[in-house]
Amino acid sequence: MQWMTIFKKELLGDWRSMKWIWVPLVFILLCIMDPLMTYFMPRILDSVGGMPEGAVIEFPEVPPTEAIMMSLTELSMFGSLLIAAITMSVIAGERKSGVAELILVKPVNYFSYITSKWAAKLFLIFISYSLGMLASWYYVDLLFGGLSAERFFGLFIFYFIWLIFTVTVAIFYNTIFKRPGIVLAASVGTYIALSILAQVFANRSPWFPNNISSHIRSLMASGEVSSDLWIAAGVTVGISIILLIASNFSLRKAELAE
Amino acid sequence: MAVVEVRQLEKSFKGKEAVKGLDFELQRGKVIALLGPNGAGKTTTLRMLSGLLKPTKGTIRFSETNENEDIRNHIGFLPQYPSFHSWMTGKEFLIYVGQLAHLSKDEAQERANELLEKVGIANAANQRIGKYSGGMKQRLGIAQAMIHQPQLLMLDEPVSSLDPIGRREVLQLMEELKEQTTILFSTHILGDAEEICDDLLLMHNGKILESGPIKELQIKHQTSLLEIIIEENPETYIDRLKAFESIEDCKLEKGKLLVAVNDMDKARTQILQAALQEKWPLIKFELRRTTLEEMFMKVVSG
């Protein structure tokens, strides 16, 4: 009941601040940008001209399974930044402005407070991501050739697990820091640190959350979900749950005013 | 009957003591003023009572609740500078916090309408809070604190930031609310406390220096002073007054005779008898009561 109240209020807040318009648009843009650029690049170069006489540039054939992976590459870079940016003030903002002083002296369960806000942001991101990936699938299918629904949904679902993780990290920092800017910096810093770690230990830690996208790449190639992907996904979900529980403790311990 | 009992309450921030061992009780149905200069620790105390801050030491016990119950069910709190979701309307916000306080949607709606009417912002109910004036926000703040009919309503400086009209209206509102709940409010303005409170907690440098019913405190700190105004040549009466054994001193200040006495009853009778017999042209004969300000200065300065 209380959970739904906060969840609905968050959705309404995102609607009134136009997030329900611009976040899906940005996701769609991120997802279709690379596949479209890749397809149209030879034509653009042709029409702009300026190439020396007789120069031949070979563009490798891009299979549809590669083309759709371009969307994930964009999402991994700018998508996580965007997610951290729209999540940075869900709790920290309320604490900084002082609204939390009104809300949290009401008999609000802290765990409901955190998870309802988490779920509301995740819902916005899920819808935006779905629209973005469906648009990407449409263009890939049109321009690069057919991509089976099975592979698409495999990619779609497993990558969403990574997105859940990115939201959860940002929510966790919301309960630790009181300034949205610091939450943003800490979240992005964590994503970068994780991706560096994943690269350093690439062979030894197939279960690392960041490796989900490389496992998805092999899923696209082979059509089969590897056990590494299952494990990485499981680990990622597990860390997310732990982070949510830790957020609850962290907020409980925090002084809500100075 | 006490609503809250506070024992040995202490709070320090990074080694700096803001509140140094408070002991007090709040009596049911009273309006209690937490009075003190800026920096006395009033806000810190209220924030501890509302659960926003954790005491460094000491206990706060609410009498109505059992061990495991969330005390937040029974308290309403208005911070000094309340802030809201400015994208919501006043009514939406009240319904929202009402539901957070476990009212059903219908109950919350009904209660929101009732309170908007009561605090006098019903005509702005459907306006975005971002467009509210300071006074309107203060009223909305009181309404949100009352939404679940708490047993203890705590208001941090509820009128300090308001203009004289807004101040008057909020004080009147508090007067009405005191029928329904116990009110604890902090202020540094003596007049506000004097006007509305039953009991007083006088706070200075993190300690409670005086507490009790305001009338008793006034008597306790009463100075034994008579103020007499005589129509003609008041100076000629000074020696006459000094002759009474019940009178310690007498001096003339701005045309008023200020008489310090050691026995008020005796002095009163003697002076009035003399005045009657000797036909003094009296204009005013007054037993001077301590104002809160005098008491405050007296207690705070030691």
mmCIF file with all atom_site columns, C-alpha atoms in Angstrom, chain B residues 206-289:
data_model
loop_
_atom_site.group_PDB
_atom_site.id
_atom_site.type_symbol
_atom_site.label_atom_id
_atom_site.label_alt_id
_atom_site.label_comp_id
_atom_site.label_asym_id
_atom_site.label_entity_id
_atom_site.label_seq_id
_atom_site.pdbx_PDB_ins_code
_atom_site.Cartn_x
_atom_site.Cartn_y
_atom_site.Cartn_z
_atom_site.occupancy
_atom_site.B_iso_or_equiv
_atom_site.pdbx_formal_charge
_atom_site.auth_seq_id
_atom_site.auth_comp_id
_atom_site.auth_asym_id
_atom_site.auth_atom_id
_atom_site.pdbx_PDB_model_num
ATOM 1  C CA . GLY B 1 206 ? 21.956 23.120 25.332 1.00 0.00 ? 206 GLY B CA 1
ATOM 2  C CA . LYS B 1 207 ? 20.378 23.025 28.766 1.00 0.00 ? 207 LYS B CA 1
ATOM 3  C CA . ILE B 1 208 ? 16.942 23.593 30.194 1.00 0.00 ? 208 ILE B CA 1
ATOM 4  C CA . LEU B 1 209 ? 17.251 26.384 32.701 1.00 0.00 ? 209 LEU B CA 1
ATOM 5  C CA . GLU B 1 210 ? 13.629 26.649 33.769 1.00 0.00 ? 210 GLU B CA 1
ATOM 6  C CA . SER B 1 211 ? 10.506 24.691 33.112 1.00 0.00 ? 211 SER B CA 1
ATOM 7  C CA . GLY B 1 212 ? 6.945  24.633 34.294 1.00 0.00 ? 212 GLY B CA 1
ATOM 8  C CA . PRO B 1 213 ? 3.600  26.353 33.845 1.00 0.00 ? 213 PRO B CA 1
ATOM 9  C CA . ILE B 1 214 ? 4.177  29.884 32.645 1.00 0.00 ? 214 ILE B CA 1
ATOM 10 C CA . LYS B 1 215 ? 2.036  31.404 35.413 1.00 0.00 ? 215 LYS B CA 1
ATOM 11 C CA . GLU B 1 216 ? 4.025  29.703 38.143 1.00 0.00 ? 216 GLU B CA 1
ATOM 12 C CA . LEU B 1 217 ? 7.270  30.799 36.588 1.00 0.00 ? 217 LEU B CA 1
ATOM 13 C CA . GLN B 1 218 ? 6.079  34.345 36.463 1.00 0.00 ? 218 GLN B CA 1
ATOM 14 C CA . ILE B 1 219 ? 5.233  34.276 40.158 1.00 0.00 ? 219 ILE B CA 1
ATOM 15 C CA . LYS B 1 220 ? 8.505  32.592 40.971 1.00 0.00 ? 220 LYS B CA 1
ATOM 16 C CA . HIS B 1 221 ? 10.528 35.215 39.222 1.00 0.00 ? 221 HIS B CA 1
ATOM 17 C CA . GLN B 1 222 ? 8.319  38.078 40.203 1.00 0.00 ? 222 GLN B CA 1
ATOM 18 C CA . THR B 1 223 ? 10.189 41.145 41.269 1.00 0.00 ? 223 THR B CA 1
ATOM 19 C CA . SER B 1 224 ? 8.642  42.860 44.252 1.00 0.00 ? 224 SER B CA 1
ATOM 20 C CA . LEU B 1 225 ? 8.036  46.128 42.599 1.00 0.00 ? 225 LEU B CA 1
ATOM 21 C CA . LEU B 1 226 ? 5.249  48.646 42.781 1.00 0.00 ? 226 LEU B CA 1
ATOM 22 C CA . GLU B 1 227 ? 4.720  51.298 40.207 1.00 0.00 ? 227 GLU B CA 1
ATOM 23 C CA . ILE B 1 228 ? 2.987  54.429 41.396 1.00 0.00 ? 228 ILE B CA 1
ATOM 24 C CA . ILE B 1 229 ? 2.086  57.485 39.362 1.00 0.00 ? 229 ILE B CA 1
ATOM 25 C CA . ILE B 1 230 ? 1.049  60.613 41.174 1.00 0.00 ? 230 ILE B CA 1
ATOM 26 C CA . GLU B 1 231 ? -0.405 63.636 39.445 1.00 0.00 ? 231 GLU B CA 1
ATOM 27 C CA . GLU B 1 232 ? 1.616  66.437 41.046 1.00 0.00 ? 232 GLU B CA 1
ATOM 28 C CA . ASN B 1 233 ? 5.115  66.702 42.455 1.00 0.00 ? 233 ASN B CA 1
ATOM 29 C CA . PRO B 1 234 ? 5.826  62.994 42.755 1.00 0.00 ? 234 PRO B CA 1
ATOM 30 C CA . GLU B 1 235 ? 9.316  63.716 44.105 1.00 0.00 ? 235 GLU B CA 1
ATOM 31 C CA . THR B 1 236 ? 7.836  65.020 47.350 1.00 0.00 ? 236 THR B CA 1
ATOM 32 C CA . TYR B 1 237 ? 6.486  61.539 48.153 1.00 0.00 ? 237 TYR B CA 1
ATOM 33 C CA . ILE B 1 238 ? 9.795  59.710 47.990 1.00 0.00 ? 238 ILE B CA 1
ATOM 34 C CA . ASP B 1 239 ? 10.783 60.295 51.596 1.00 0.00 ? 239 ASP B CA 1
ATOM 35 C CA . ARG B 1 240 ? 7.235  59.662 52.775 1.00 0.00 ? 240 ARG B CA 1
ATOM 36 C CA . LEU B 1 241 ? 7.286  56.242 51.102 1.00 0.00 ? 241 LEU B CA 1
ATOM 37 C CA . LYS B 1 242 ? 10.742 55.359 52.324 1.00 0.00 ? 242 LYS B CA 1
ATOM 38 C CA . ALA B 1 243 ? 9.504  55.841 55.891 1.00 0.00 ? 243 ALA B CA 1
ATOM 39 C CA . PHE B 1 244 ? 7.422  52.624 55.744 1.00 0.00 ? 244 PHE B CA 1
ATOM 40 C CA . GLU B 1 245 ? 9.321  49.657 57.131 1.00 0.00 ? 245 GLU B CA 1
ATOM 41 C CA . SER B 1 246 ? 7.919  47.394 54.421 1.00 0.00 ? 246 SER B CA 1
ATOM 42 C CA . ILE B 1 247 ? 9.555  49.468 51.721 1.00 0.00 ? 247 ILE B CA 1
ATOM 43 C CA . GLU B 1 248 ? 13.188 49.006 50.848 1.00 0.00 ? 248 GLU B CA 1
ATOM 44 C CA . ASP B 1 249 ? 13.777 51.635 48.283 1.00 0.00 ? 249 ASP B CA 1
ATOM 45 C CA . CYS B 1 250 ? 12.005 54.200 46.204 1.00 0.00 ? 250 CYS B CA 1
ATOM 46 C CA . LYS B 1 251 ? 13.104 56.175 43.202 1.00 0.00 ? 251 LYS B CA 1
ATOM 47 C CA . LEU B 1 252 ? 11.653 58.388 40.549 1.00 0.00 ? 252 LEU B CA 1
ATOM 48 C CA . GLU B 1 253 ? 11.993 57.301 36.953 1.00 0.00 ? 253 GLU B CA 1
ATOM 49 C CA . LYS B 1 254 ? 10.327 59.151 34.070 1.00 0.00 ? 254 LYS B CA 1
ATOM 50 C CA . GLY B 1 255 ? 7.623  60.478 36.360 1.00 0.00 ? 255 GLY B CA 1
ATOM 51 C CA . LYS B 1 256 ? 6.920  57.069 37.838 1.00 0.00 ? 256 LYS B CA 1
ATOM 52 C CA . LEU B 1 257 ? 7.703  56.124 41.367 1.00 0.00 ? 257 LEU B CA 1
ATOM 53 C CA . LEU B 1 258 ? 9.277  52.684 41.426 1.00 0.00 ? 258 LEU B CA 1
ATOM 54 C CA . VAL B 1 259 ? 8.986  51.145 44.844 1.00 0.00 ? 259 VAL B CA 1
ATOM 55 C CA . ALA B 1 260 ? 10.941 48.078 45.873 1.00 0.00 ? 260 ALA B CA 1
ATOM 56 C CA . VAL B 1 261 ? 9.230  46.277 48.753 1.00 0.00 ? 261 VAL B CA 1
ATOM 57 C CA . ASN B 1 262 ? 10.115 43.368 51.018 1.00 0.00 ? 262 ASN B CA 1
ATOM 58 C CA . ASP B 1 263 ? 6.536  42.504 51.983 1.00 0.00 ? 263 ASP B CA 1
ATOM 59 C CA . MET B 1 264 ? 4.072  43.102 49.218 1.00 0.00 ? 264 MET B CA 1
ATOM 60 C CA . ASP B 1 265 ? 0.842  42.639 51.206 1.00 0.00 ? 265 ASP B CA 1
ATOM 61 C CA . LYS B 1 266 ? 1.925  44.940 53.990 1.00 0.00 ? 266 LYS B CA 1
ATOM 62 C CA . ALA B 1 267 ? 3.308  47.589 51.667 1.00 0.00 ? 267 ALA B CA 1
ATOM 63 C CA . ARG B 1 268 ? 0.132  47.602 49.604 1.00 0.00 ? 268 ARG B CA 1
ATOM 64 C CA . THR B 1 269 ? -2.075 48.174 52.647 1.00 0.00 ? 269 THR B CA 1
ATOM 65 C CA . GLN B 1 270 ? 0.150  50.809 54.182 1.00 0.00 ? 270 GLN B CA 1
ATOM 66 C CA . ILE B 1 271 ? 0.515  52.842 51.027 1.00 0.00 ? 271 ILE B CA 1
ATOM 67 C CA . LEU B 1 272 ? -3.159 52.731 50.144 1.00 0.00 ? 272 LEU B CA 1
ATOM 68 C CA . GLN B 1 273 ? -4.167 53.707 53.650 1.00 0.00 ? 273 GLN B CA 1
ATOM 69 C CA . ALA B 1 274 ? -1.764 56.633 53.618 1.00 0.00 ? 274 ALA B CA 1
ATOM 70 C CA . ALA B 1 275 ? -2.953 57.663 50.185 1.00 0.00 ? 275 ALA B CA 1
ATOM 71 C CA . LEU B 1 276 ? -6.547 57.651 51.330 1.00 0.00 ? 276 LEU B CA 1
ATOM 72 C CA . GLN B 1 277 ? -5.951 59.556 54.532 1.00 0.00 ? 277 GLN B CA 1
ATOM 73 C CA . GLU B 1 278 ? -3.577 62.085 53.052 1.00 0.00 ? 278 GLU B CA 1
ATOM 74 C CA . LYS B 1 279 ? -5.560 62.393 49.780 1.00 0.00 ? 279 LYS B CA 1
ATOM 75 C CA . TRP B 1 280 ? -2.658 61.650 47.387 1.00 0.00 ? 280 TRP B CA 1
ATOM 76 C CA . PRO B 1 281 ? -3.589 62.513 43.795 1.00 0.00 ? 281 PRO B CA 1
ATOM 77 C CA . LEU B 1 282 ? -3.011 58.943 42.584 1.00 0.00 ? 282 LEU B CA 1
ATOM 78 C CA . ILE B 1 283 ? -3.219 58.175 38.873 1.00 0.00 ? 283 ILE B CA 1
ATOM 79 C CA . LYS B 1 284 ? -1.888 54.681 38.909 1.00 0.00 ? 284 LYS B CA 1
ATOM 80 C CA . PHE B 1 285 ? -1.041 52.125 41.515 1.00 0.00 ? 285 PHE B CA 1
ATOM 81 C CA . GLU B 1 286 ? 0.241  48.909 40.038 1.00 0.00 ? 286 GLU B CA 1
ATOM 82 C CA . LEU B 1 287 ? 1.871  45.764 41.208 1.00 0.00 ? 287 LEU B CA 1
ATOM 83 C CA . ARG B 1 288 ? 4.386  45.180 38.495 1.00 0.00 ? 288 ARG B CA 1
ATOM 84 C CA . ARG B 1 289 ? 4.445  41.637 37.073 1.00 0.00 ? 289 ARG B CA 1
#
